[in-house]
mmCIF file of C-alpha atoms in Angstrom:
data_model
loop_
_atom_site.group_PDB
_atom_site.id
_atom_site.type_symbol
_atom_site.label_atom_id
_atom_site.label_comp_id
_atom_site.label_asym_id
_atom_site.label_seq_id
_atom_site.Cartn_x
_atom_site.Cartn_y
_atom_site.Cartn_z
ATOM 1 C CA MET B 1 -25.508 -2.986 20.363
ATOM 2 C CA ARG B 2 -22.472 -4.623 21.378
ATOM 3 C CA ARG B 3 -22.180 -5.924 17.937
ATOM 4 C CA CYS B 4 -22.835 -2.760 15.870
ATOM 5 C CA ALA B 5 -20.482 -1.400 18.615
ATOM 6 C CA ALA B 6 -17.630 -4.063 17.027
ATOM 7 C CA LEU B 7 -18.779 -3.492 13.478
ATOM 8 C CA LEU B 8 -17.874 0.143 13.288
ATOM 9 C CA LEU B 9 -14.601 -0.264 15.082
ATOM 10 C CA ALA B 10 -14.136 -2.957 12.253
ATOM 11 C CA LEU B 11 -15.033 -0.608 9.479
ATOM 12 C CA ALA B 12 -12.525 2.015 10.889
ATOM 13 C CA VAL B 13 -9.809 -0.448 11.171
ATOM 14 C CA LEU B 14 -10.340 -1.985 7.194
ATOM 15 C CA LEU B 15 -11.628 1.517 5.656
ATOM 16 C CA PRO B 16 -8.269 3.837 6.541
ATOM 17 C CA LEU B 17 -8.195 7.668 5.154
ATOM 18 C CA PRO B 18 -6.191 8.428 2.259
ATOM 19 C CA ALA B 19 -2.711 9.060 3.041
ATOM 20 C CA HIS B 20 -1.974 12.981 2.904
ATOM 21 C CA ALA B 21 -5.482 13.616 2.289
ATOM 22 C CA ASP B 22 -5.915 17.391 2.003
ATOM 23 C CA GLY B 23 -10.084 17.436 2.157
ATOM 24 C CA PHE B 24 -11.004 15.271 -0.671
ATOM 25 C CA SER B 25 -7.060 15.068 -2.642
ATOM 26 C CA THR B 26 -5.037 12.815 -2.192
ATOM 27 C CA TYR B 27 -1.354 11.686 -4.011
ATOM 28 C CA VAL B 28 -2.409 8.574 -6.657
ATOM 29 C CA SER B 29 0.638 5.880 -7.716
ATOM 30 C CA THR B 30 0.138 4.360 -10.545
ATOM 31 C CA PHE B 31 2.027 1.243 -12.584
ATOM 32 C CA LYS B 32 3.295 2.583 -15.686
ATOM 33 C CA ALA B 33 5.706 -0.512 -17.587
ATOM 34 C CA VAL B 34 8.167 -2.642 -17.383
ATOM 35 C CA ALA B 35 10.905 -1.301 -19.548
ATOM 36 C CA PRO B 36 12.485 -3.113 -21.163
ATOM 37 C CA ASP B 37 9.753 -5.952 -20.920
ATOM 38 C CA ILE B 38 10.527 -9.261 -19.052
ATOM 39 C CA SER B 39 8.278 -12.185 -20.055
ATOM 40 C CA GLY B 40 6.202 -13.616 -16.992
ATOM 41 C CA ILE B 41 6.425 -10.460 -14.789
ATOM 42 C CA ARG B 42 3.288 -9.244 -13.502
ATOM 43 C CA VAL B 43 2.840 -5.908 -11.292
ATOM 44 C CA ARG B 44 0.009 -3.966 -9.724
ATOM 45 C CA VAL B 45 -0.085 -0.889 -7.507
ATOM 46 C CA PRO B 46 -3.343 -1.669 -4.773
ATOM 47 C CA SER B 47 -5.466 0.832 -4.455
ATOM 48 C CA ASN B 48 -3.874 2.899 -1.319
ATOM 49 C CA GLY B 49 -0.761 3.456 -3.713
ATOM 50 C CA GLU B 50 1.826 3.032 -1.538
ATOM 51 C CA ASP B 51 2.342 -0.491 -1.710
ATOM 52 C CA ILE B 52 3.520 -2.777 -5.151
ATOM 53 C CA ASN B 53 2.797 -6.176 -5.882
ATOM 54 C CA VAL B 54 4.919 -8.496 -8.069
ATOM 55 C CA ALA B 55 4.462 -11.544 -9.616
ATOM 56 C CA ASN B 56 6.986 -13.754 -11.379
ATOM 57 C CA THR B 57 5.556 -16.687 -13.820
ATOM 58 C CA GLY B 58 8.812 -17.455 -15.419
ATOM 59 C CA ALA B 59 11.204 -20.022 -14.412
ATOM 60 C CA THR B 60 14.098 -17.520 -13.747
ATOM 61 C CA PRO B 61 14.240 -16.175 -10.507
ATOM 62 C CA LEU B 62 13.503 -12.121 -10.421
ATOM 63 C CA ILE B 63 15.689 -10.352 -8.359
ATOM 64 C CA VAL B 64 14.147 -6.968 -7.115
ATOM 65 C CA TYR B 65 16.655 -3.811 -6.318
ATOM 66 C CA GLY B 66 16.840 -1.853 -3.004
ATOM 67 C CA TYR B 67 17.295 1.703 -2.527
ATOM 68 C CA GLN B 68 21.225 1.465 -2.486
ATOM 69 C CA GLY B 69 21.304 -1.213 -5.447
ATOM 70 C CA ASP B 70 21.484 -4.218 -3.091
ATOM 71 C CA GLN B 71 20.151 -7.109 -3.946
ATOM 72 C CA TYR B 72 16.408 -6.855 -1.689
ATOM 73 C CA LEU B 73 13.655 -9.643 -2.666
ATOM 74 C CA LYS B 74 14.192 -12.874 -4.945
ATOM 75 C CA ILE B 75 11.136 -13.765 -6.634
ATOM 76 C CA THR B 76 10.394 -17.051 -8.231
ATOM 77 C CA SER B 77 8.162 -19.562 -9.020
ATOM 78 C CA GLU B 78 8.798 -21.839 -5.788
ATOM 79 C CA GLY B 79 8.632 -18.939 -3.360
ATOM 80 C CA VAL B 80 9.489 -15.455 -2.294
ATOM 81 C CA TRP B 81 13.068 -14.962 -0.375
ATOM 82 C CA GLN B 82 14.392 -11.471 1.234
ATOM 83 C CA ASN B 83 17.754 -10.117 2.042
ATOM 84 C CA LYS B 84 18.170 -9.903 5.448
ATOM 85 C CA LEU B 85 21.125 -7.500 5.234
ATOM 86 C CA SER B 86 19.476 -5.135 2.752
ATOM 87 C CA PRO B 87 18.974 -2.058 4.355
ATOM 88 C CA ALA B 88 15.230 -1.886 2.623
ATOM 89 C CA THR B 89 14.098 -4.894 4.268
ATOM 90 C CA TYR B 90 13.949 -2.753 7.483
ATOM 91 C CA LEU B 91 13.293 0.753 5.548
ATOM 92 C CA ASN B 92 10.260 -0.986 4.081
ATOM 93 C CA LYS B 93 8.837 -1.866 7.135
ATOM 94 C CA GLU B 94 7.256 1.343 8.348
ATOM 95 C CA GLN B 95 5.587 3.957 6.128
ATOM 96 C CA THR B 96 8.260 6.473 6.888
ATOM 97 C CA ILE B 97 11.929 5.866 7.188
ATOM 98 C CA GLY B 98 12.762 2.991 9.697
ATOM 99 C CA ALA B 99 15.647 2.053 11.820
ATOM 100 C CA ILE B 100 18.454 0.000 10.034
ATOM 101 C CA PRO B 101 20.628 -2.497 12.100
ATOM 102 C CA ALA B 102 24.261 -2.145 12.276
ATOM 103 C CA ASP B 103 24.543 -5.894 10.562
ATOM 104 C CA ALA B 104 22.602 -4.482 7.355
ATOM 105 C CA ASN B 105 25.118 -3.550 4.740
ATOM 106 C CA ALA B 106 24.391 -3.153 1.076
ATOM 107 C CA THR B 107 27.278 -4.097 -0.187
ATOM 108 C CA LYS B 108 27.766 -7.309 1.463
ATOM 109 C CA PRO B 109 26.256 -10.860 -0.554
ATOM 110 C CA PRO B 110 22.821 -11.392 0.329
ATOM 111 C CA VAL B 111 21.809 -13.566 2.399
ATOM 112 C CA TRP B 112 18.370 -14.829 1.996
ATOM 113 C CA VAL B 113 15.217 -15.809 4.100
ATOM 114 C CA LYS B 114 12.212 -17.578 2.563
ATOM 115 C CA ILE B 115 9.159 -15.304 3.373
ATOM 116 C CA SER B 116 6.355 -17.081 1.200
ATOM 117 C CA ASP B 117 5.650 -19.847 -0.847
ATOM 118 C CA THR B 118 3.901 -18.082 -3.738
ATOM 119 C CA ASN B 119 5.328 -16.335 -6.905
ATOM 120 C CA HIS B 120 4.359 -13.009 -5.628
ATOM 121 C CA ALA B 121 5.411 -10.530 -3.091
ATOM 122 C CA GLN B 122 3.829 -7.315 -1.953
ATOM 123 C CA TRP B 123 5.823 -4.742 0.066
ATOM 124 C CA HIS B 124 5.848 -0.902 0.607
ATOM 125 C CA ASP B 125 7.842 0.987 -0.906
ATOM 126 C CA HIS B 126 9.248 4.641 -0.632
ATOM 127 C CA ARG B 127 10.086 5.198 -3.841
ATOM 128 C CA ILE B 128 6.113 4.981 -5.463
ATOM 129 C CA HIS B 129 4.490 7.550 -2.699
ATOM 130 C CA TRP B 130 4.369 10.509 -1.425
ATOM 131 C CA MET B 131 7.059 10.666 1.527
ATOM 132 C CA GLY B 132 6.547 14.662 2.583
ATOM 133 C CA VAL B 133 4.783 15.562 6.050
ATOM 134 C CA SER B 134 3.558 18.402 3.884
ATOM 135 C CA ASN B 135 2.358 19.104 0.791
ATOM 136 C CA ALA B 136 4.727 19.065 -2.536
ATOM 137 C CA PRO B 137 5.682 22.365 -3.077
ATOM 138 C CA VAL B 138 3.527 22.334 -6.638
ATOM 139 C CA VAL B 139 0.436 21.392 -5.045
ATOM 140 C CA GLN B 140 0.543 23.830 -2.146
ATOM 141 C CA LYS B 141 0.990 26.585 -5.115
ATOM 142 C CA ASP B 142 -2.010 25.082 -6.449
ATOM 143 C CA PRO B 143 -4.375 22.547 -4.907
ATOM 144 C CA LYS B 144 -7.206 22.436 -7.022
ATOM 145 C CA HIS B 145 -5.443 21.006 -10.153
ATOM 146 C CA ALA B 146 -4.019 17.744 -10.801
ATOM 147 C CA HIS B 147 0.058 17.316 -10.906
ATOM 148 C CA LEU B 148 2.371 15.113 -11.115
ATOM 149 C CA ILE B 149 4.751 14.730 -8.934
ATOM 150 C CA ASN B 150 7.432 12.518 -9.792
ATOM 151 C CA ASN B 151 8.177 9.425 -12.494
ATOM 152 C CA TRP B 152 9.243 6.501 -10.012
ATOM 153 C CA LYS B 153 11.112 3.263 -11.114
ATOM 154 C CA ILE B 154 12.277 0.230 -9.496
ATOM 155 C CA PRO B 155 15.174 -1.596 -10.657
ATOM 156 C CA ILE B 156 15.150 -5.434 -11.353
ATOM 157 C CA ALA B 157 17.238 -8.181 -13.047
ATOM 158 C CA SER B 158 15.704 -11.589 -14.600
ATOM 159 C CA GLY B 159 18.768 -13.499 -14.848
ATOM 160 C CA THR B 160 21.025 -10.836 -16.923
ATOM 161 C CA GLN B 161 18.547 -9.113 -18.219
ATOM 162 C CA LYS B 162 17.941 -5.517 -16.319
ATOM 163 C CA ALA B 163 14.904 -3.809 -16.516
ATOM 164 C CA ASP B 164 12.991 -0.961 -14.217
ATOM 165 C CA ILE B 165 9.376 -1.261 -12.801
ATOM 166 C CA THR B 166 8.156 2.350 -13.998
ATOM 167 C CA GLY B 167 5.199 4.272 -12.798
ATOM 168 C CA THR B 168 3.978 7.758 -12.330
ATOM 169 C CA LEU B 169 2.953 9.902 -8.782
ATOM 170 C CA THR B 170 0.362 12.326 -9.073
ATOM 171 C CA TYR B 171 -1.983 14.481 -6.743
ATOM 172 C CA GLN B 172 -5.370 14.050 -7.863
ATOM 173 C CA PRO B 173 -7.750 16.582 -6.171
ATOM 174 C CA GLY B 174 -10.721 15.532 -5.133
ATOM 175 C CA GLY B 175 -9.827 11.786 -5.870
ATOM 176 C CA HIS B 176 -11.098 10.252 -2.697
ATOM 177 C CA LEU B 177 -14.893 11.755 -2.458
ATOM 178 C CA GLY B 178 -16.529 7.882 -3.036
ATOM 179 C CA THR B 179 -14.601 6.928 0.019
ATOM 180 C CA TYR B 180 -15.815 9.650 2.304
ATOM 181 C CA LEU B 181 -19.382 8.628 0.648
ATOM 182 C CA THR B 182 -18.668 5.928 1.696
ATOM 183 C CA TYR B 183 -18.429 6.270 5.256
ATOM 184 C CA GLY B 184 -21.083 8.614 5.314
ATOM 185 C CA ALA B 185 -23.485 5.385 4.415
ATOM 186 C CA ILE B 186 -21.819 3.371 6.725
ATOM 187 C CA GLY B 187 -22.159 5.761 9.664
ATOM 188 C CA LEU B 188 -25.806 6.212 8.616
ATOM 189 C CA ALA B 189 -26.823 2.254 8.087
ATOM 190 C CA ILE B 190 -25.045 1.775 11.953
ATOM 191 C CA LEU B 191 -27.171 4.782 13.495
ATOM 192 C CA VAL B 192 -30.100 3.257 11.780
ATOM 193 C CA ILE B 193 -29.517 -0.355 12.972
ATOM 194 C CA LEU B 194 -28.832 1.334 16.966
ATOM 195 C CA GLY B 195 -31.750 2.878 16.628
ATOM 196 C CA LEU B 196 -33.982 -0.146 15.819
ATOM 197 C CA GLN B 197 -32.119 -2.190 18.178
ATOM 198 C CA VAL B 198 -33.144 0.417 21.301
ATOM 199 C CA ILE B 199 -36.664 0.372 19.695
ATOM 200 C CA ILE B 200 -36.840 -3.495 19.806
ATOM 201 C CA LEU B 201 -34.998 -3.325 23.505
ATOM 202 C CA ARG B 202 -37.780 -1.009 24.893
ATOM 203 C CA ARG B 203 -40.662 -2.952 23.317
ATOM 204 C CA ARG B 204 -39.360 -6.217 25.041
ATOM 205 C CA LYS B 205 -38.938 -4.510 28.373
ATOM 206 C CA ALA B 206 -42.578 -3.044 27.916
ATOM 207 C CA ALA B 207 -44.415 -6.582 27.448
ATOM 208 C CA SER B 208 -42.253 -8.121 30.265
ATOM 209 C CA ALA B 209 -43.374 -5.610 32.443
ATOM 210 C CA SER B 210 -46.994 -6.099 31.237
#
């Protein structure tokens, strides 16, 4: 029974509810393109829509810019570096706006700290998800239909070539029905397992008593 309780807790942690959900509705962030295209750059937005993953398979370091035009990340074939003076380094640690230390400065030359030996970085970026505490105004007016909330972009540079990672943020009513059904199926399965364990324990006690 303890194992089942532990399993239930683990599933609750690993399968978080959709961010900013309203019933079965949610906001969806989708990668569109790197414009203009830079060879060797691969981008994806994981299913939660609040993180972005960027890989650099080329020979030239890729710079990702923060919210104030500062150099935030440097992604290369040999690893990933983060600018510890970039305000984005601290802002991106939180789903809401986090605290920025006094020594962070978007205008100073970057101070790079290596954070990974891989050729890709994944981070939480406030530019690609809905930041409001309540639903967007257009959603409040018409929550039953899909809406384009905004077109987002993240500035990058590879050598002298500048570009933007672009995408869209949309509102999708009923977009997470499958997630809730999954929760229901998992909950039912755990209840069945608990019930079977209770029956087994009772039979063992009855057998030992006789």
